[in-house]
């Protein structure tokens, strides 16, 4: 009743408050006009208050209901607690009876723990195949490669340990474990599938490194992880796990992949020189490049390549009707080398990409680039060796293209940081140890062809030179074009090697060959000058000038090649010694000019008058000889290079003295005072003429030689005669003992002195002969080693 009274009183109070509120709102008469608005506001507030009241009431109801639920649950737990207390009370009573049985309790507890552990392991073993299949599904995304391997490694270890445990503890003859092993082998199968995918990725390492390097990195991480596991298994001596040696397998897979890249290249190298194209050939041996036929299969047009390499078209119907073709197999070198070099340059690009992309996917300890480089390098060397063994079937152009590839390939390797000793091509693995390296054979083939070609050219050039008269230069010097043409050819050969930008072994071999060719050119000229006795005065002057020009060109050539060669090769070349050989040829030409002068018919006639005729005794013969020499020397001044004019004059003086010595060979004239006086006057005449051509000291030596002739003929002193003979035989070995004996017999010399002179001169002759023989032997040995420089 109290609650009801409270509510009634509250209602009255609410009503009164409502009336007061209305009165406040209607204080003024004009407020009646707002009555409708006030009612509308009242209705809205009433609605809002009711909604708020309903919400509060609903929340109170929900809270009451939740409280009732909690009360009911508390009652249930209280009942359960009461039952548990009863059980505890019962167990306590039971335990009070087991206090004296602690050992049994301990065994029971241990047994219970072991059973729980065994059950847990059995649960793990039972789900092994299922988990392995789940792991394989992870491999659908290559990013999971490493995590999948880690999971499979754990599963495989569990399976292997389980099998090992069963095999140790269960007798094989009592239980058949085959089905259990097959069940666990499903994990092994899953690992096998993983390894298959792993090696598939490894086999694709070159493409993956460029397109998706993360996969290759994951593969390497797997290999690294397995390596650590192998070390752990070996260290702990776990028999259940055998080392897999993934790293060794990785390198073997890489080797197999590299070898596979070169299979086609090696097959192509083996086919070098073999026919690779079927062509049509007419009866004249012309190759048919293109043909057209009408609807009746009659020829209406052909394009052919002649034996001279010229292409021509044939449209004449009559000629076309008479043509017959045969099919022949042909080795198309251009097509072959284009394909071969394209593949070789592709392998070079592989190495660059491996350096740029593959190397960064492997740990530094792997030295992966060095390993792959060596694999590639050996294969490239094997290809070059194979082609080099067939170098004779390639043209010079083809050999140069291959040598250019080797040069560019080596430059690429140097750019990639390869040590210089590793850059050179090693012997191929299947190359016969007795065979030279392929590059050496290519170079040797090229050099042999160069040697044969240039030798043939310069022999023809020298023959042509001799067929025409020498031409005079603006200064009057005589020359033939052969010398200039020879060095043009050598320069062209060097330029060919320059075109492939080689400054190493190929250029070095070319320079050595050029040196041999220069020596051969010198020897060919020596043979012409020495053996062709019909060569005239003018031609010999031209030959002398040619070799002076050759000497100048050879020095320029030497300077050029020294700049072109790399330093290590330039140090091995001594071109200057070969250059000096041209001066030796010029000296020989100088000597032959002197011989030709003295073989002149007029000169020969006057020489015969020496020692015995009245004309000689009167001085006319020697004066005529000197005047004739002056005439020839005036021509020499015009025809011969100024640097060699004095040499020619000296050669004529040597020849004059030689002729005077030789004239004693057939017989000795009667020695008289007039003869001795004439000899003395001749010495003065000769010395006076040659004063303008040589220095006084040098001229005195030649004049002394004339005096030696006079002393041998006239001196009565044994020592003077012996000394004179010794001086003469040193210069003119042809002055033999028999000639001296005739002179001594012809003189009025006491027998004792004559005998002593001959005895001493005989000893001098023996010593001279021994010295000459020794010098010739040494010269022969040096000639063998003329071009004996070893290859690098």
PDB file of C-alpha atoms in Angstrom, residues 142-322:
ATOM      1  CA  UNK A 142      58.176 -21.000 -55.090  1.00  0.00           C
ATOM      2  CA  UNK A 143      58.582 -18.432 -52.322  1.00  0.00           C
ATOM      3  CA  UNK A 144      57.861 -21.238 -49.813  1.00  0.00           C
ATOM      4  CA  UNK A 145      60.781 -23.350 -51.036  1.00  0.00           C
ATOM      5  CA  UNK A 146      62.959 -22.903 -47.958  1.00  0.00           C
ATOM      6  CA  UNK A 147      60.136 -23.274 -45.403  1.00  0.00           C
ATOM      7  CA  UNK A 148      58.879 -26.373 -47.237  1.00  0.00           C
ATOM      8  CA  UNK A 149      62.349 -27.898 -47.093  1.00  0.00           C
ATOM      9  CA  UNK A 150      62.645 -27.173 -43.387  1.00  0.00           C
ATOM     10  CA  UNK A 151      59.264 -28.843 -42.747  1.00  0.00           C
ATOM     11  CA  UNK A 152      60.062 -31.864 -44.923  1.00  0.00           C
ATOM     12  CA  UNK A 153      63.445 -32.235 -43.230  1.00  0.00           C
ATOM     13  CA  UNK A 154      61.737 -32.490 -39.820  1.00  0.00           C
ATOM     14  CA  UNK A 155      59.164 -34.979 -41.165  1.00  0.00           C
ATOM     15  CA  UNK A 156      61.812 -37.060 -42.874  1.00  0.00           C
ATOM     16  CA  UNK A 157      63.950 -37.120 -39.740  1.00  0.00           C
ATOM     17  CA  UNK A 158      60.955 -38.261 -37.683  1.00  0.00           C
ATOM     18  CA  UNK A 159      60.115 -41.037 -40.146  1.00  0.00           C
ATOM     19  CA  UNK A 160      63.713 -42.250 -40.397  1.00  0.00           C
ATOM     20  CA  UNK A 161      64.181 -42.248 -36.635  1.00  0.00           C
ATOM     21  CA  UNK A 162      60.901 -44.194 -36.192  1.00  0.00           C
ATOM     22  CA  UNK A 163      61.964 -46.833 -38.674  1.00  0.00           C
ATOM     23  CA  UNK A 164      65.393 -47.084 -37.072  1.00  0.00           C
ATOM     24  CA  UNK A 165      63.801 -47.480 -33.616  1.00  0.00           C
ATOM     25  CA  UNK A 166      61.409 -50.165 -34.800  1.00  0.00           C
ATOM     26  CA  UNK A 167      64.178 -52.042 -36.586  1.00  0.00           C
ATOM     27  CA  UNK A 168      66.238 -52.043 -33.372  1.00  0.00           C
ATOM     28  CA  UNK A 169      63.480 -53.146 -31.002  1.00  0.00           C
ATOM     29  CA  UNK A 170      61.301 -55.472 -33.073  1.00  0.00           C
ATOM     30  CA  UNK A 171      62.396 -58.831 -34.357  1.00  0.00           C
ATOM     31  CA  UNK A 172      62.079 -58.924 -38.133  1.00  0.00           C
ATOM     32  CA  UNK A 173      61.039 -62.601 -38.164  1.00  0.00           C
ATOM     33  CA  UNK A 174      58.211 -62.021 -35.696  1.00  0.00           C
ATOM     34  CA  UNK A 175      56.502 -58.986 -37.217  1.00  0.00           C
ATOM     35  CA  UNK A 176      56.129 -57.906 -40.841  1.00  0.00           C
ATOM     36  CA  UNK A 177      57.095 -54.228 -40.918  1.00  0.00           C
ATOM     37  CA  UNK A 178      56.895 -53.808 -44.712  1.00  0.00           C
ATOM     38  CA  UNK A 179      53.515 -52.097 -44.633  1.00  0.00           C
ATOM     39  CA  UNK A 180      54.651 -49.761 -41.904  1.00  0.00           C
ATOM     40  CA  UNK A 181      57.810 -48.919 -43.861  1.00  0.00           C
ATOM     41  CA  UNK A 182      55.769 -48.275 -46.989  1.00  0.00           C
ATOM     42  CA  UNK A 183      53.554 -45.961 -44.989  1.00  0.00           C
ATOM     43  CA  UNK A 184      56.523 -43.955 -43.707  1.00  0.00           C
ATOM     44  CA  UNK A 185      58.224 -44.006 -47.126  1.00  0.00           C
ATOM     45  CA  UNK A 186      55.520 -41.635 -48.297  1.00  0.00           C
ATOM     46  CA  UNK A 187      57.531 -38.900 -46.542  1.00  0.00           C
ATOM     47  CA  UNK A 188      60.597 -39.986 -48.488  1.00  0.00           C
ATOM     48  CA  UNK A 189      58.622 -39.815 -51.704  1.00  0.00           C
ATOM     49  CA  UNK A 190      57.528 -36.285 -50.802  1.00  0.00           C
ATOM     50  CA  UNK A 191      61.162 -35.312 -50.194  1.00  0.00           C
ATOM     51  CA  UNK A 192      62.077 -36.849 -53.552  1.00  0.00           C
ATOM     52  CA  UNK A 193      59.422 -34.717 -55.209  1.00  0.00           C
ATOM     53  CA  UNK A 194      60.851 -31.666 -53.462  1.00  0.00           C
ATOM     54  CA  UNK A 195      64.375 -32.456 -54.631  1.00  0.00           C
ATOM     55  CA  UNK A 196      63.087 -32.929 -58.169  1.00  0.00           C
ATOM     56  CA  UNK A 197      61.609 -29.442 -58.095  1.00  0.00           C
ATOM     57  CA  UNK A 198      64.739 -28.040 -56.434  1.00  0.00           C
ATOM     58  CA  UNK A 199      67.056 -29.354 -59.149  1.00  0.00           C
ATOM     59  CA  UNK A 200      64.615 -28.217 -61.814  1.00  0.00           C
ATOM     60  CA  UNK A 201      65.015 -24.693 -60.462  1.00  0.00           C
ATOM     61  CA  UNK A 202      68.803 -25.135 -60.327  1.00  0.00           C
ATOM     62  CA  UNK A 203      68.849 -26.316 -63.949  1.00  0.00           C
ATOM     63  CA  UNK A 204      67.079 -23.071 -64.820  1.00  0.00           C
ATOM     64  CA  UNK A 205      69.507 -20.926 -62.795  1.00  0.00           C
ATOM     65  CA  UNK A 206      70.598 -18.765 -65.744  1.00  0.00           C
ATOM     66  CA  UNK A 207      67.048 -17.584 -66.532  1.00  0.00           C
ATOM     67  CA  UNK A 208      65.971 -17.400 -62.873  1.00  0.00           C
ATOM     68  CA  UNK A 209      68.931 -15.158 -61.971  1.00  0.00           C
ATOM     69  CA  UNK A 210      67.617 -12.597 -64.435  1.00  0.00           C
ATOM     70  CA  UNK A 211      63.838 -13.030 -64.071  1.00  0.00           C
ATOM     71  CA  UNK A 212      63.288 -14.085 -60.421  1.00  0.00           C
ATOM     72  CA  UNK A 213      66.553 -14.229 -58.454  1.00  0.00           C
ATOM     73  CA  UNK A 214      64.713 -14.806 -55.147  1.00  0.00           C
ATOM     74  CA  UNK A 215      63.913 -18.383 -56.220  1.00  0.00           C
ATOM     75  CA  UNK A 216      67.566 -19.075 -56.988  1.00  0.00           C
ATOM     76  CA  UNK A 217      68.566 -17.564 -53.650  1.00  0.00           C
ATOM     77  CA  UNK A 218      66.074 -19.903 -51.913  1.00  0.00           C
ATOM     78  CA  UNK A 219      67.616 -22.873 -53.752  1.00  0.00           C
ATOM     79  CA  UNK A 220      71.066 -21.884 -52.539  1.00  0.00           C
ATOM     80  CA  UNK A 221      69.738 -21.464 -48.994  1.00  0.00           C
ATOM     81  CA  UNK A 222      68.341 -25.000 -49.171  1.00  0.00           C
ATOM     82  CA  UNK A 223      71.725 -26.298 -50.293  1.00  0.00           C
ATOM     83  CA  UNK A 224      73.445 -24.404 -47.475  1.00  0.00           C
ATOM     84  CA  UNK A 225      70.986 -25.746 -44.885  1.00  0.00           C
ATOM     85  CA  UNK A 226      71.477 -29.321 -46.085  1.00  0.00           C
ATOM     86  CA  UNK A 227      75.254 -28.849 -45.916  1.00  0.00           C
ATOM     87  CA  UNK A 228      74.969 -27.843 -42.271  1.00  0.00           C
ATOM     88  CA  UNK A 229      72.695 -30.832 -41.599  1.00  0.00           C
ATOM     89  CA  UNK A 230      75.215 -33.158 -43.263  1.00  0.00           C
ATOM     90  CA  UNK A 231      77.956 -31.771 -41.031  1.00  0.00           C
ATOM     91  CA  UNK A 232      75.758 -32.253 -37.978  1.00  0.00           C
ATOM     92  CA  UNK A 233      74.873 -35.833 -38.936  1.00  0.00           C
ATOM     93  CA  UNK A 234      78.540 -36.630 -39.471  1.00  0.00           C
ATOM     94  CA  UNK A 235      79.537 -34.986 -36.212  1.00  0.00           C
ATOM     95  CA  UNK A 236      76.827 -36.766 -34.170  1.00  0.00           C
ATOM     96  CA  UNK A 237      77.196 -40.057 -36.134  1.00  0.00           C
ATOM     97  CA  UNK A 238      73.470 -40.382 -36.743  1.00  0.00           C
ATOM     98  CA  UNK A 239      73.097 -43.592 -38.740  1.00  0.00           C
ATOM     99  CA  UNK A 240      69.473 -42.901 -39.624  1.00  0.00           C
ATOM    100  CA  UNK A 241      70.419 -39.873 -41.723  1.00  0.00           C
ATOM    101  CA  UNK A 242      72.843 -40.175 -44.605  1.00  0.00           C
ATOM    102  CA  UNK A 243      74.558 -37.035 -45.980  1.00  0.00           C
ATOM    103  CA  UNK A 244      72.941 -35.801 -49.190  1.00  0.00           C
ATOM    104  CA  UNK A 245      75.871 -33.617 -50.366  1.00  0.00           C
ATOM    105  CA  UNK A 246      73.646 -31.071 -52.077  1.00  0.00           C
ATOM    106  CA  UNK A 247      76.584 -28.780 -52.763  1.00  0.00           C
ATOM    107  CA  UNK A 248      78.404 -31.406 -54.810  1.00  0.00           C
ATOM    108  CA  UNK A 249      75.188 -32.171 -56.655  1.00  0.00           C
ATOM    109  CA  UNK A 250      74.714 -28.456 -57.313  1.00  0.00           C
ATOM    110  CA  UNK A 251      78.114 -28.144 -58.977  1.00  0.00           C
ATOM    111  CA  UNK A 252      77.533 -31.314 -60.978  1.00  0.00           C
ATOM    112  CA  UNK A 253      74.199 -29.931 -62.215  1.00  0.00           C
ATOM    113  CA  UNK A 254      75.882 -26.655 -63.181  1.00  0.00           C
ATOM    114  CA  UNK A 255      78.627 -28.558 -65.023  1.00  0.00           C
ATOM    115  CA  UNK A 256      76.025 -30.636 -66.875  1.00  0.00           C
ATOM    116  CA  UNK A 257      74.103 -27.470 -67.784  1.00  0.00           C
ATOM    117  CA  UNK A 258      77.221 -25.741 -69.135  1.00  0.00           C
ATOM    118  CA  UNK A 259      78.283 -28.833 -71.087  1.00  0.00           C
ATOM    119  CA  UNK A 260      74.796 -28.999 -72.599  1.00  0.00           C
ATOM    120  CA  UNK A 261      75.147 -25.415 -73.855  1.00  0.00           C
ATOM    121  CA  UNK A 262      78.245 -26.448 -75.823  1.00  0.00           C
ATOM    122  CA  UNK A 263      76.973 -29.708 -77.315  1.00  0.00           C
ATOM    123  CA  UNK A 264      75.799 -28.076 -80.542  1.00  0.00           C
ATOM    124  CA  UNK A 265      78.892 -25.879 -80.720  1.00  0.00           C
ATOM    125  CA  UNK A 266      81.216 -28.881 -80.443  1.00  0.00           C
ATOM    126  CA  UNK A 267      79.261 -30.733 -83.115  1.00  0.00           C
ATOM    127  CA  UNK A 268      79.607 -27.710 -85.390  1.00  0.00           C
ATOM    128  CA  UNK A 269      83.344 -27.516 -84.679  1.00  0.00           C
ATOM    129  CA  UNK A 270      83.707 -31.188 -85.611  1.00  0.00           C
ATOM    130  CA  UNK A 271      81.956 -30.407 -88.900  1.00  0.00           C
ATOM    131  CA  UNK A 272      84.453 -27.691 -89.899  1.00  0.00           C
ATOM    132  CA  UNK A 273      85.268 -28.132 -93.570  1.00  0.00           C
ATOM    133  CA  UNK A 274      82.517 -30.687 -94.148  1.00  0.00           C
ATOM    134  CA  UNK A 275      79.917 -29.950 -96.851  1.00  0.00           C
ATOM    135  CA  UNK A 276      76.946 -28.104 -95.406  1.00  0.00           C
ATOM    136  CA  UNK A 277      75.168 -26.959 -98.508  1.00  0.00           C
ATOM    137  CA  UNK A 278      73.851 -28.517-101.716  1.00  0.00           C
ATOM    138  CA  UNK A 279      74.404 -26.308-104.778  1.00  0.00           C
ATOM    139  CA  UNK A 280      73.857 -26.611-108.516  1.00  0.00           C
ATOM    140  CA  UNK A 281      76.916 -26.372-110.783  1.00  0.00           C
ATOM    141  CA  UNK A 282      77.052 -26.107-114.564  1.00  0.00           C
ATOM    142  CA  UNK A 283      79.569 -27.934-116.724  1.00  0.00           C
ATOM    143  CA  UNK A 284      82.074 -25.049-116.433  1.00  0.00           C
ATOM    144  CA  UNK A 285      82.033 -25.158-112.664  1.00  0.00           C
ATOM    145  CA  UNK A 286      79.936 -22.003-112.193  1.00  0.00           C
ATOM    146  CA  UNK A 287      77.616 -21.992-109.168  1.00  0.00           C
ATOM    147  CA  UNK A 288      73.931 -21.395-109.858  1.00  0.00           C
ATOM    148  CA  UNK A 289      72.684 -18.824-107.359  1.00  0.00           C
ATOM    149  CA  UNK A 290      69.143 -18.411-108.688  1.00  0.00           C
ATOM    150  CA  UNK A 291      66.973 -19.904-111.436  1.00  0.00           C
ATOM    151  CA  UNK A 292      63.477 -19.367-112.811  1.00  0.00           C
ATOM    152  CA  UNK A 293      61.354 -21.688-114.906  1.00  0.00           C
ATOM    153  CA  UNK A 294      58.113 -21.318-116.819  1.00  0.00           C
ATOM    154  CA  UNK A 295      55.021 -23.473-116.384  1.00  0.00           C
ATOM    155  CA  UNK A 296      56.567 -26.084-118.726  1.00  0.00           C
ATOM    156  CA  UNK A 297      59.645 -26.278-116.459  1.00  0.00           C
ATOM    157  CA  UNK A 298      61.874 -24.633-119.071  1.00  0.00           C
ATOM    158  CA  UNK A 299      64.652 -22.346-117.867  1.00  0.00           C
ATOM    159  CA  UNK A 300      63.926 -18.669-118.496  1.00  0.00           C
ATOM    160  CA  UNK A 301      66.531 -17.058-116.190  1.00  0.00           C
ATOM    161  CA  UNK A 302      69.581 -17.967-114.112  1.00  0.00           C
ATOM    162  CA  UNK A 303      71.990 -16.040-111.921  1.00  0.00           C
ATOM    163  CA  UNK A 304      75.381 -17.675-111.507  1.00  0.00           C
ATOM    164  CA  UNK A 305      78.742 -17.090-109.853  1.00  0.00           C
ATOM    165  CA  UNK A 306      81.787 -17.738-112.027  1.00  0.00           C
ATOM    166  CA  UNK A 307      85.025 -19.347-110.930  1.00  0.00           C
ATOM    167  CA  UNK A 308      86.527 -15.836-110.732  1.00  0.00           C
ATOM    168  CA  UNK A 309      83.868 -14.838-108.194  1.00  0.00           C
ATOM    169  CA  UNK A 310      81.889 -12.634-110.597  1.00  0.00           C
ATOM    170  CA  UNK A 311      78.088 -12.783-110.588  1.00  0.00           C
ATOM    171  CA  UNK A 312      76.281 -12.716-113.924  1.00  0.00           C
ATOM    172  CA  UNK A 313      72.765 -13.187-115.250  1.00  0.00           C
ATOM    173  CA  UNK A 314      71.795 -15.333-118.236  1.00  0.00           C
ATOM    174  CA  UNK A 315      68.615 -14.544-120.189  1.00  0.00           C
ATOM    175  CA  UNK A 316      69.498 -15.834-123.658  1.00  0.00           C
ATOM    176  CA  UNK A 317      67.092 -18.671-124.530  1.00  0.00           C
ATOM    177  CA  UNK A 318      69.577 -20.557-126.681  1.00  0.00           C
ATOM    178  CA  UNK A 319      72.256 -20.480-123.995  1.00  0.00           C
ATOM    179  CA  UNK A 320      69.721 -21.474-121.351  1.00  0.00           C
ATOM    180  CA  UNK A 321      68.622 -24.502-123.411  1.00  0.00           C
ATOM    181  CA  UNK A 322      72.208 -25.728-123.591  1.00  0.00           C
TER     182      UNK A 322
END
